[in-house]
PDB file of C-alpha atoms in Angstrom:
ATOM      1  CA  ASP A   1      19.608   4.973  -7.202  1.00  0.00           C
ATOM      2  CA  GLY A   2      17.326   6.205  -4.451  1.00  0.00           C
ATOM      3  CA  GLY A   3      14.939   3.820  -2.836  1.00  0.00           C
ATOM      4  CA  ILE A   4      13.765   1.926   0.193  1.00  0.00           C
ATOM      5  CA  THR A   5      15.649  -1.113   1.384  1.00  0.00           C
ATOM      6  CA  GLN A   6      14.048  -3.710   3.595  1.00  0.00           C
ATOM      7  CA  SER A   7      16.102  -6.528   4.976  1.00  0.00           C
ATOM      8  CA  PRO A   8      16.055  -9.405   5.158  1.00  0.00           C
ATOM      9  CA  LYS A   9      13.604 -10.558   2.495  1.00  0.00           C
ATOM     10  CA  TYR A  10      12.700 -13.672   4.493  1.00  0.00           C
ATOM     11  CA  LEU A  11      12.891 -14.007   8.251  1.00  0.00           C
ATOM     12  CA  PHE A  12      12.164 -16.987  10.454  1.00  0.00           C
ATOM     13  CA  ARG A  13      11.753 -16.884  14.211  1.00  0.00           C
ATOM     14  CA  LYS A  14      10.580 -19.047  17.035  1.00  0.00           C
ATOM     15  CA  GLU A  15       7.480 -18.087  18.936  1.00  0.00           C
ATOM     16  CA  GLY A  16       8.257 -15.908  21.947  1.00  0.00           C
ATOM     17  CA  GLN A  17      11.230 -14.146  20.384  1.00  0.00           C
ATOM     18  CA  ASN A  18      11.296 -10.485  19.496  1.00  0.00           C
ATOM     19  CA  VAL A  19      12.457  -9.693  15.983  1.00  0.00           C
ATOM     20  CA  THR A  20      13.417  -6.404  14.318  1.00  0.00           C
ATOM     21  CA  LEU A  21      12.747  -5.640  10.673  1.00  0.00           C
ATOM     22  CA  SER A  22      14.976  -3.112   9.004  1.00  0.00           C
ATOM     23  CA  CYS A  23      13.835  -0.272   6.755  1.00  0.00           C
ATOM     24  CA  GLU A  24      16.266   2.243   5.280  1.00  0.00           C
ATOM     25  CA  GLN A  25      15.549   4.966   2.730  1.00  0.00           C
ATOM     26  CA  ASN A  26      17.883   7.315   0.880  1.00  0.00           C
ATOM     27  CA  LEU A  27      15.144   9.415  -0.667  1.00  0.00           C
ATOM     28  CA  ASN A  28      15.414  12.141   1.966  1.00  0.00           C
ATOM     29  CA  HIS A  29      11.760  11.586   2.823  1.00  0.00           C
ATOM     30  CA  ASP A  30      10.365  12.899   6.081  1.00  0.00           C
ATOM     31  CA  ALA A  31       7.496  10.441   6.496  1.00  0.00           C
ATOM     32  CA  MET A  32       7.811   6.694   6.896  1.00  0.00           C
ATOM     33  CA  TYR A  33       5.227   3.959   7.384  1.00  0.00           C
ATOM     34  CA  TRP A  34       4.942   0.291   8.263  1.00  0.00           C
ATOM     35  CA  TYR A  35       2.164  -1.832   6.809  1.00  0.00           C
ATOM     36  CA  ARG A  36       1.264  -5.447   7.360  1.00  0.00           C
ATOM     37  CA  GLN A  37      -0.189  -7.555   4.567  1.00  0.00           C
ATOM     38  CA  ASP A  38      -2.102 -10.788   5.153  1.00  0.00           C
ATOM     39  CA  PRO A  39      -3.662 -12.913   2.396  1.00  0.00           C
ATOM     40  CA  GLY A  40      -7.001 -11.456   1.383  1.00  0.00           C
ATOM     41  CA  GLN A  41      -6.685  -8.606   3.894  1.00  0.00           C
ATOM     42  CA  GLY A  42      -5.017  -5.852   1.962  1.00  0.00           C
ATOM     43  CA  LEU A  43      -2.518  -3.643   3.769  1.00  0.00           C
ATOM     44  CA  ARG A  44      -3.060  -2.403   7.287  1.00  0.00           C
ATOM     45  CA  LEU A  45      -1.127   0.408   8.928  1.00  0.00           C
ATOM     46  CA  ILE A  46       0.983  -0.520  11.961  1.00  0.00           C
ATOM     47  CA  TYR A  47       2.946   2.657  12.751  1.00  0.00           C
ATOM     48  CA  TYR A  48       3.949   5.821  10.975  1.00  0.00           C
ATOM     49  CA  SER A  49       6.404   8.628  11.537  1.00  0.00           C
ATOM     50  CA  GLN A  50       6.049  12.100  10.087  1.00  0.00           C
ATOM     51  CA  ILE A  51       9.395  13.345  11.315  1.00  0.00           C
ATOM     52  CA  VAL A  52      12.501  12.203  13.175  1.00  0.00           C
ATOM     53  CA  ASN A  53      11.987  11.327  16.847  1.00  0.00           C
ATOM     54  CA  ASP A  54       8.220  11.196  16.424  1.00  0.00           C
ATOM     55  CA  PHE A  55       5.895   8.332  15.554  1.00  0.00           C
ATOM     56  CA  GLN A  56       2.231   7.447  15.869  1.00  0.00           C
ATOM     57  CA  LYS A  57       0.253   4.241  16.194  1.00  0.00           C
ATOM     58  CA  GLY A  58      -1.693   3.030  13.208  1.00  0.00           C
ATOM     59  CA  ASP A  59      -4.674   0.714  13.139  1.00  0.00           C
ATOM     60  CA  ILE A  60      -2.932  -2.432  14.387  1.00  0.00           C
ATOM     61  CA  ALA A  61      -0.039  -1.252  16.580  1.00  0.00           C
ATOM     62  CA  GLU A  62      -0.519  -3.760  19.414  1.00  0.00           C
ATOM     63  CA  GLY A  63       2.469  -6.057  19.761  1.00  0.00           C
ATOM     64  CA  TYR A  64       4.751  -3.827  17.692  1.00  0.00           C
ATOM     65  CA  SER A  65       7.221  -1.071  18.467  1.00  0.00           C
ATOM     66  CA  VAL A  66       9.219   1.356  16.338  1.00  0.00           C
ATOM     67  CA  SER A  67      11.897   4.005  16.638  1.00  0.00           C
ATOM     68  CA  ARG A  68      12.874   6.930  14.429  1.00  0.00           C
ATOM     69  CA  GLU A  69      16.267   8.125  15.588  1.00  0.00           C
ATOM     70  CA  LYS A  70      17.458   8.950  12.089  1.00  0.00           C
ATOM     71  CA  LYS A  71      15.615  10.285   9.085  1.00  0.00           C
ATOM     72  CA  GLU A  72      16.769   7.371   6.946  1.00  0.00           C
ATOM     73  CA  SER A  73      15.806   4.556   9.276  1.00  0.00           C
ATOM     74  CA  PHE A  74      12.514   3.288  10.690  1.00  0.00           C
ATOM     75  CA  PRO A  75      12.992  -0.183  12.213  1.00  0.00           C
ATOM     76  CA  LEU A  76       9.995  -2.222  13.316  1.00  0.00           C
ATOM     77  CA  THR A  77      10.181  -4.650  16.243  1.00  0.00           C
ATOM     78  CA  VAL A  78       7.674  -7.470  16.349  1.00  0.00           C
ATOM     79  CA  THR A  79       7.407  -8.421  19.991  1.00  0.00           C
ATOM     80  CA  SER A  80       6.299 -11.661  21.572  1.00  0.00           C
ATOM     81  CA  ALA A  81       3.057  -9.902  22.463  1.00  0.00           C
ATOM     82  CA  GLN A  82       1.979  -9.913  18.829  1.00  0.00           C
ATOM     83  CA  LYS A  83      -0.424 -12.843  18.625  1.00  0.00           C
ATOM     84  CA  ASN A  84      -0.202 -13.535  14.901  1.00  0.00           C
ATOM     85  CA  PRO A  85       3.142 -12.196  13.699  1.00  0.00           C
ATOM     86  CA  THR A  86       3.483 -14.298  10.550  1.00  0.00           C
ATOM     87  CA  ALA A  87       2.828 -11.896   7.671  1.00  0.00           C
ATOM     88  CA  PHE A  88       4.370  -9.844   4.897  1.00  0.00           C
ATOM     89  CA  TYR A  89       5.645  -6.484   6.165  1.00  0.00           C
ATOM     90  CA  LEU A  90       6.006  -3.472   3.895  1.00  0.00           C
ATOM     91  CA  CYS A  91       7.803  -0.248   4.696  1.00  0.00           C
ATOM     92  CA  ALA A  92       6.989   2.949   2.825  1.00  0.00           C
ATOM     93  CA  SER A  93       8.041   6.557   2.750  1.00  0.00           C
ATOM     94  CA  SER A  94       6.855   9.853   1.314  1.00  0.00           C
ATOM     95  CA  ILE A  95       8.341  13.332   1.019  1.00  0.00           C
ATOM     96  CA  THR A  96       5.901  14.580   3.611  1.00  0.00           C
ATOM     97  CA  ALA A  97       2.857  13.132   5.302  1.00  0.00           C
ATOM     98  CA  GLY A  98       0.087  14.081   2.922  1.00  0.00           C
ATOM     99  CA  SER A  99      -1.112  13.795  -0.604  1.00  0.00           C
ATOM    100  CA  GLU A 100       1.562  15.898  -2.248  1.00  0.00           C
ATOM    101  CA  SER A 101       3.609  12.803  -2.852  1.00  0.00           C
ATOM    102  CA  PRO A 102       2.681   9.174  -3.252  1.00  0.00           C
ATOM    103  CA  LEU A 103       4.053   6.488  -0.982  1.00  0.00           C
ATOM    104  CA  HIS A 104       7.145   4.653  -2.168  1.00  0.00           C
ATOM    105  CA  PHE A 105       7.372   1.073  -0.960  1.00  0.00           C
ATOM    106  CA  GLY A 106      10.200  -1.288  -0.205  1.00  0.00           C
ATOM    107  CA  ASN A 107      10.260  -4.881  -1.401  1.00  0.00           C
ATOM    108  CA  GLY A 108       8.948  -6.206   1.872  1.00  0.00           C
ATOM    109  CA  THR A 109      10.018  -8.728   4.497  1.00  0.00           C
ATOM    110  CA  ARG A 110       8.165 -11.997   4.858  1.00  0.00           C
ATOM    111  CA  LEU A 111       8.214 -13.022   8.513  1.00  0.00           C
ATOM    112  CA  THR A 112       7.398 -16.559   9.567  1.00  0.00           C
ATOM    113  CA  VAL A 113       7.054 -17.395  13.246  1.00  0.00           C
ATOM    114  CA  THR A 114       6.718 -21.013  14.305  1.00  0.00           C
TER     115      THR A 114
ATOM    116  CA  ALA B   1     -15.264   6.303   8.681  1.00  0.00           C
ATOM    117  CA  GLN B   2     -13.024   5.896   5.692  1.00  0.00           C
ATOM    118  CA  LYS B   3     -13.131   2.687   3.742  1.00  0.00           C
ATOM    119  CA  VAL B   4     -12.152   1.238   0.379  1.00  0.00           C
ATOM    120  CA  THR B   5     -13.951  -1.738  -1.111  1.00  0.00           C
ATOM    121  CA  GLN B   6     -12.648  -3.849  -3.957  1.00  0.00           C
ATOM    122  CA  ALA B   7     -15.401  -6.365  -4.454  1.00  0.00           C
ATOM    123  CA  GLN B   8     -13.542  -8.476  -7.008  1.00  0.00           C
ATOM    124  CA  THR B   9     -11.171 -10.810  -5.198  1.00  0.00           C
ATOM    125  CA  GLU B  10      -9.781 -12.476  -8.312  1.00  0.00           C
ATOM    126  CA  ILE B  11     -10.191 -11.941 -12.033  1.00  0.00           C
ATOM    127  CA  SER B  12      -8.876 -14.149 -14.794  1.00  0.00           C
ATOM    128  CA  VAL B  13      -8.744 -13.044 -18.421  1.00  0.00           C
ATOM    129  CA  VAL B  14      -7.088 -14.145 -21.613  1.00  0.00           C
ATOM    130  CA  GLU B  15      -4.399 -11.968 -23.119  1.00  0.00           C
ATOM    131  CA  LYS B  16      -5.682  -9.044 -25.224  1.00  0.00           C
ATOM    132  CA  GLU B  17      -8.971  -8.880 -23.372  1.00  0.00           C
ATOM    133  CA  ASP B  18      -9.954  -5.631 -21.679  1.00  0.00           C
ATOM    134  CA  VAL B  19     -10.511  -5.819 -17.930  1.00  0.00           C
ATOM    135  CA  THR B  20     -11.940  -3.385 -15.388  1.00  0.00           C
ATOM    136  CA  LEU B  21     -11.086  -3.452 -11.708  1.00  0.00           C
ATOM    137  CA  ASP B  22     -13.692  -1.889  -9.463  1.00  0.00           C
ATOM    138  CA  CYS B  23     -13.068   0.374  -6.489  1.00  0.00           C
ATOM    139  CA  VAL B  24     -15.670   1.986  -4.244  1.00  0.00           C
ATOM    140  CA  TYR B  25     -14.695   4.276  -1.407  1.00  0.00           C
ATOM    141  CA  GLU B  26     -16.269   5.935   1.616  1.00  0.00           C
ATOM    142  CA  THR B  27     -15.147   9.209   3.138  1.00  0.00           C
ATOM    143  CA  ARG B  28     -16.710  12.251   4.755  1.00  0.00           C
ATOM    144  CA  ASP B  29     -13.905  14.512   3.604  1.00  0.00           C
ATOM    145  CA  THR B  30     -14.721  16.984   0.868  1.00  0.00           C
ATOM    146  CA  THR B  31     -11.164  16.922  -0.397  1.00  0.00           C
ATOM    147  CA  TYR B  32      -9.383  13.634  -0.729  1.00  0.00           C
ATOM    148  CA  TYR B  33      -6.975  11.658  -2.864  1.00  0.00           C
ATOM    149  CA  LEU B  34      -7.373   8.242  -4.398  1.00  0.00           C
ATOM    150  CA  PHE B  35      -4.607   5.939  -5.559  1.00  0.00           C
ATOM    151  CA  TRP B  36      -3.998   2.731  -7.449  1.00  0.00           C
ATOM    152  CA  TYR B  37      -0.994   0.517  -6.793  1.00  0.00           C
ATOM    153  CA  LYS B  38       0.204  -2.643  -8.517  1.00  0.00           C
ATOM    154  CA  GLN B  39       1.841  -5.484  -6.596  1.00  0.00           C
ATOM    155  CA  PRO B  40       3.621  -7.958  -8.880  1.00  0.00           C
ATOM    156  CA  PRO B  41       4.657 -11.383  -7.562  1.00  0.00           C
ATOM    157  CA  SER B  42       7.961  -9.911  -6.370  1.00  0.00           C
ATOM    158  CA  GLY B  43       6.052  -8.113  -3.621  1.00  0.00           C
ATOM    159  CA  GLU B  44       6.820  -4.429  -3.928  1.00  0.00           C
ATOM    160  CA  LEU B  45       3.998  -1.978  -4.503  1.00  0.00           C
ATOM    161  CA  VAL B  46       4.270   0.129  -7.625  1.00  0.00           C
ATOM    162  CA  PHE B  47       2.490   3.471  -7.727  1.00  0.00           C
ATOM    163  CA  LEU B  48       0.179   3.838 -10.728  1.00  0.00           C
ATOM    164  CA  ILE B  49      -1.942   6.942 -10.230  1.00  0.00           C
ATOM    165  CA  ARG B  50      -3.100   9.585  -7.764  1.00  0.00           C
ATOM    166  CA  ARG B  51      -6.382  11.410  -8.298  1.00  0.00           C
ATOM    167  CA  ASN B  52      -7.612  14.545  -6.555  1.00  0.00           C
ATOM    168  CA  SER B  53     -11.304  14.571  -5.644  1.00  0.00           C
ATOM    169  CA  PHE B  54     -11.735  17.881  -7.466  1.00  0.00           C
ATOM    170  CA  ASP B  55     -10.618  16.431 -10.760  1.00  0.00           C
ATOM    171  CA  GLU B  56     -13.240  14.144 -12.252  1.00  0.00           C
ATOM    172  CA  GLN B  57     -11.685  13.909 -15.668  1.00  0.00           C
ATOM    173  CA  ASN B  58     -10.864  10.423 -16.750  1.00  0.00           C
ATOM    174  CA  GLU B  59      -7.201   9.703 -17.191  1.00  0.00           C
ATOM    175  CA  ILE B  60      -5.465   7.531 -19.728  1.00  0.00           C
ATOM    176  CA  SER B  61      -1.891   6.324 -19.620  1.00  0.00           C
ATOM    177  CA  GLY B  62      -1.077   3.935 -22.421  1.00  0.00           C
ATOM    178  CA  ARG B  63      -3.197   0.831 -21.937  1.00  0.00           C
ATOM    179  CA  TYR B  64      -4.330   2.012 -18.506  1.00  0.00           C
ATOM    180  CA  SER B  65      -7.320   4.240 -17.887  1.00  0.00           C
ATOM    181  CA  TRP B  66      -9.158   5.371 -14.791  1.00  0.00           C
ATOM    182  CA  ASN B  67     -12.785   6.376 -14.411  1.00  0.00           C
ATOM    183  CA  PHE B  68     -13.502   8.577 -11.393  1.00  0.00           C
ATOM    184  CA  GLN B  69     -17.197   8.999 -10.583  1.00  0.00           C
ATOM    185  CA  LYS B  70     -17.738  11.128  -7.514  1.00  0.00           C
ATOM    186  CA  SER B  71     -21.503  10.608  -7.652  1.00  0.00           C
ATOM    187  CA  THR B  72     -21.097   6.885  -7.096  1.00  0.00           C
ATOM    188  CA  SER B  73     -17.871   7.109  -5.047  1.00  0.00           C
ATOM    189  CA  SER B  74     -16.061   4.909  -7.508  1.00  0.00           C
ATOM    190  CA  PHE B  75     -12.589   4.978  -9.007  1.00  0.00           C
ATOM    191  CA  ASN B  76     -12.404   2.117 -11.475  1.00  0.00           C
ATOM    192  CA  PHE B  77      -9.307   0.998 -13.344  1.00  0.00           C
ATOM    193  CA  THR B  78      -9.362  -0.450 -16.861  1.00  0.00           C
ATOM    194  CA  ILE B  79      -6.555  -2.255 -18.626  1.00  0.00           C
ATOM    195  CA  THR B  80      -7.016  -2.401 -22.388  1.00  0.00           C
ATOM    196  CA  ALA B  81      -5.572  -5.284 -24.380  1.00  0.00           C
ATOM    197  CA  SER B  82      -4.240  -7.002 -21.280  1.00  0.00           C
ATOM    198  CA  GLN B  83      -0.849  -8.687 -21.302  1.00  0.00           C
ATOM    199  CA  VAL B  84       0.642 -11.472 -19.213  1.00  0.00           C
ATOM    200  CA  VAL B  85       2.899  -8.908 -17.519  1.00  0.00           C
ATOM    201  CA  ASP B  86      -0.213  -7.228 -16.137  1.00  0.00           C
ATOM    202  CA  SER B  87      -0.738 -10.213 -13.830  1.00  0.00           C
ATOM    203  CA  ALA B  88      -0.517  -8.844 -10.312  1.00  0.00           C
ATOM    204  CA  VAL B  89      -2.564  -7.792  -7.329  1.00  0.00           C
ATOM    205  CA  TYR B  90      -3.986  -4.311  -7.732  1.00  0.00           C
ATOM    206  CA  PHE B  91      -4.846  -2.135  -4.776  1.00  0.00           C
ATOM    207  CA  CYS B  92      -7.058   0.901  -4.641  1.00  0.00           C
ATOM    208  CA  ALA B  93      -6.369   3.280  -1.751  1.00  0.00           C
ATOM    209  CA  LEU B  94      -7.755   6.409  -0.135  1.00  0.00           C
ATOM    210  CA  GLU B  95      -5.614   8.920   1.696  1.00  0.00           C
ATOM    211  CA  GLY B  96      -6.308   8.940   5.424  1.00  0.00           C
ATOM    212  CA  SER B  97      -6.333  11.944   7.694  1.00  0.00           C
ATOM    213  CA  GLN B  98      -2.688  11.409   8.738  1.00  0.00           C
ATOM    214  CA  GLY B  99      -1.302  11.113   5.236  1.00  0.00           C
ATOM    215  CA  ASN B 100      -1.319   7.344   5.408  1.00  0.00           C
ATOM    216  CA  LEU B 101      -3.166   5.241   2.858  1.00  0.00           C
ATOM    217  CA  ILE B 102      -6.258   3.173   3.532  1.00  0.00           C
ATOM    218  CA  PHE B 103      -6.163   0.208   1.202  1.00  0.00           C
ATOM    219  CA  GLY B 104      -8.798  -2.031  -0.242  1.00  0.00           C
ATOM    220  CA  LYS B 105      -8.217  -5.768   0.017  1.00  0.00           C
ATOM    221  CA  GLY B 106      -6.902  -5.937  -3.517  1.00  0.00           C
ATOM    222  CA  THR B 107      -7.910  -7.666  -6.729  1.00  0.00           C
ATOM    223  CA  LYS B 108      -5.715 -10.436  -8.059  1.00  0.00           C
ATOM    224  CA  LEU B 109      -5.569 -10.261 -11.837  1.00  0.00           C
ATOM    225  CA  SER B 110      -4.367 -13.255 -13.810  1.00  0.00           C
ATOM    226  CA  VAL B 111      -3.778 -12.776 -17.519  1.00  0.00           C
ATOM    227  CA  LYS B 112      -3.373 -16.031 -19.374  1.00  0.00           C
ATOM    228  CA  PRO B 113      -1.595 -16.323 -22.727  1.00  0.00           C
TER     229      PRO B 113
END
């Protein structure tokens, strides 16, 4: 079955360490997105990529980095510069960037930094 | 600026009650899309509906219905005869200029047996 796989489901790190969250999709979608969810805050856009080898900052990109070397993969690195990294991270994809297709979401990774 | 407001943070109902989740949006675009997503306790977001700003007809899908009122910039979601399985956080969203979604803060719905 096609879908979006995020791994791991739970991730624990010490403060000051970089950590990379995985996002893989086999839907052949061009566009991919990373959102951050905090309690009572809804989802906020971190980065998005409309096509391979291209990505753009979202609303809260500071302290994060991404790469898009393959169509299927859009890993997110949470760097030590991110002041409040503990959150639930959701990856999404769509056929193209635009309203022709809704976003499909992965199951999320819950990151805890202590 | 584009913005989505879900004023109800939490709603609790008893099974079989009808419940309406409110969504108010702001946009300067003349053409736009609105969405509703459901987030069960497992965490993934499940797509429920997409609505084009040109189409103001209400939509019904089983126990779910949506009321789009362009005049009041609202896109409300009603669940009829609620069930325990409807317990989740529901998000209303507006499509942004880059194809991303701008989400409201969500409404947590608890349906008690």
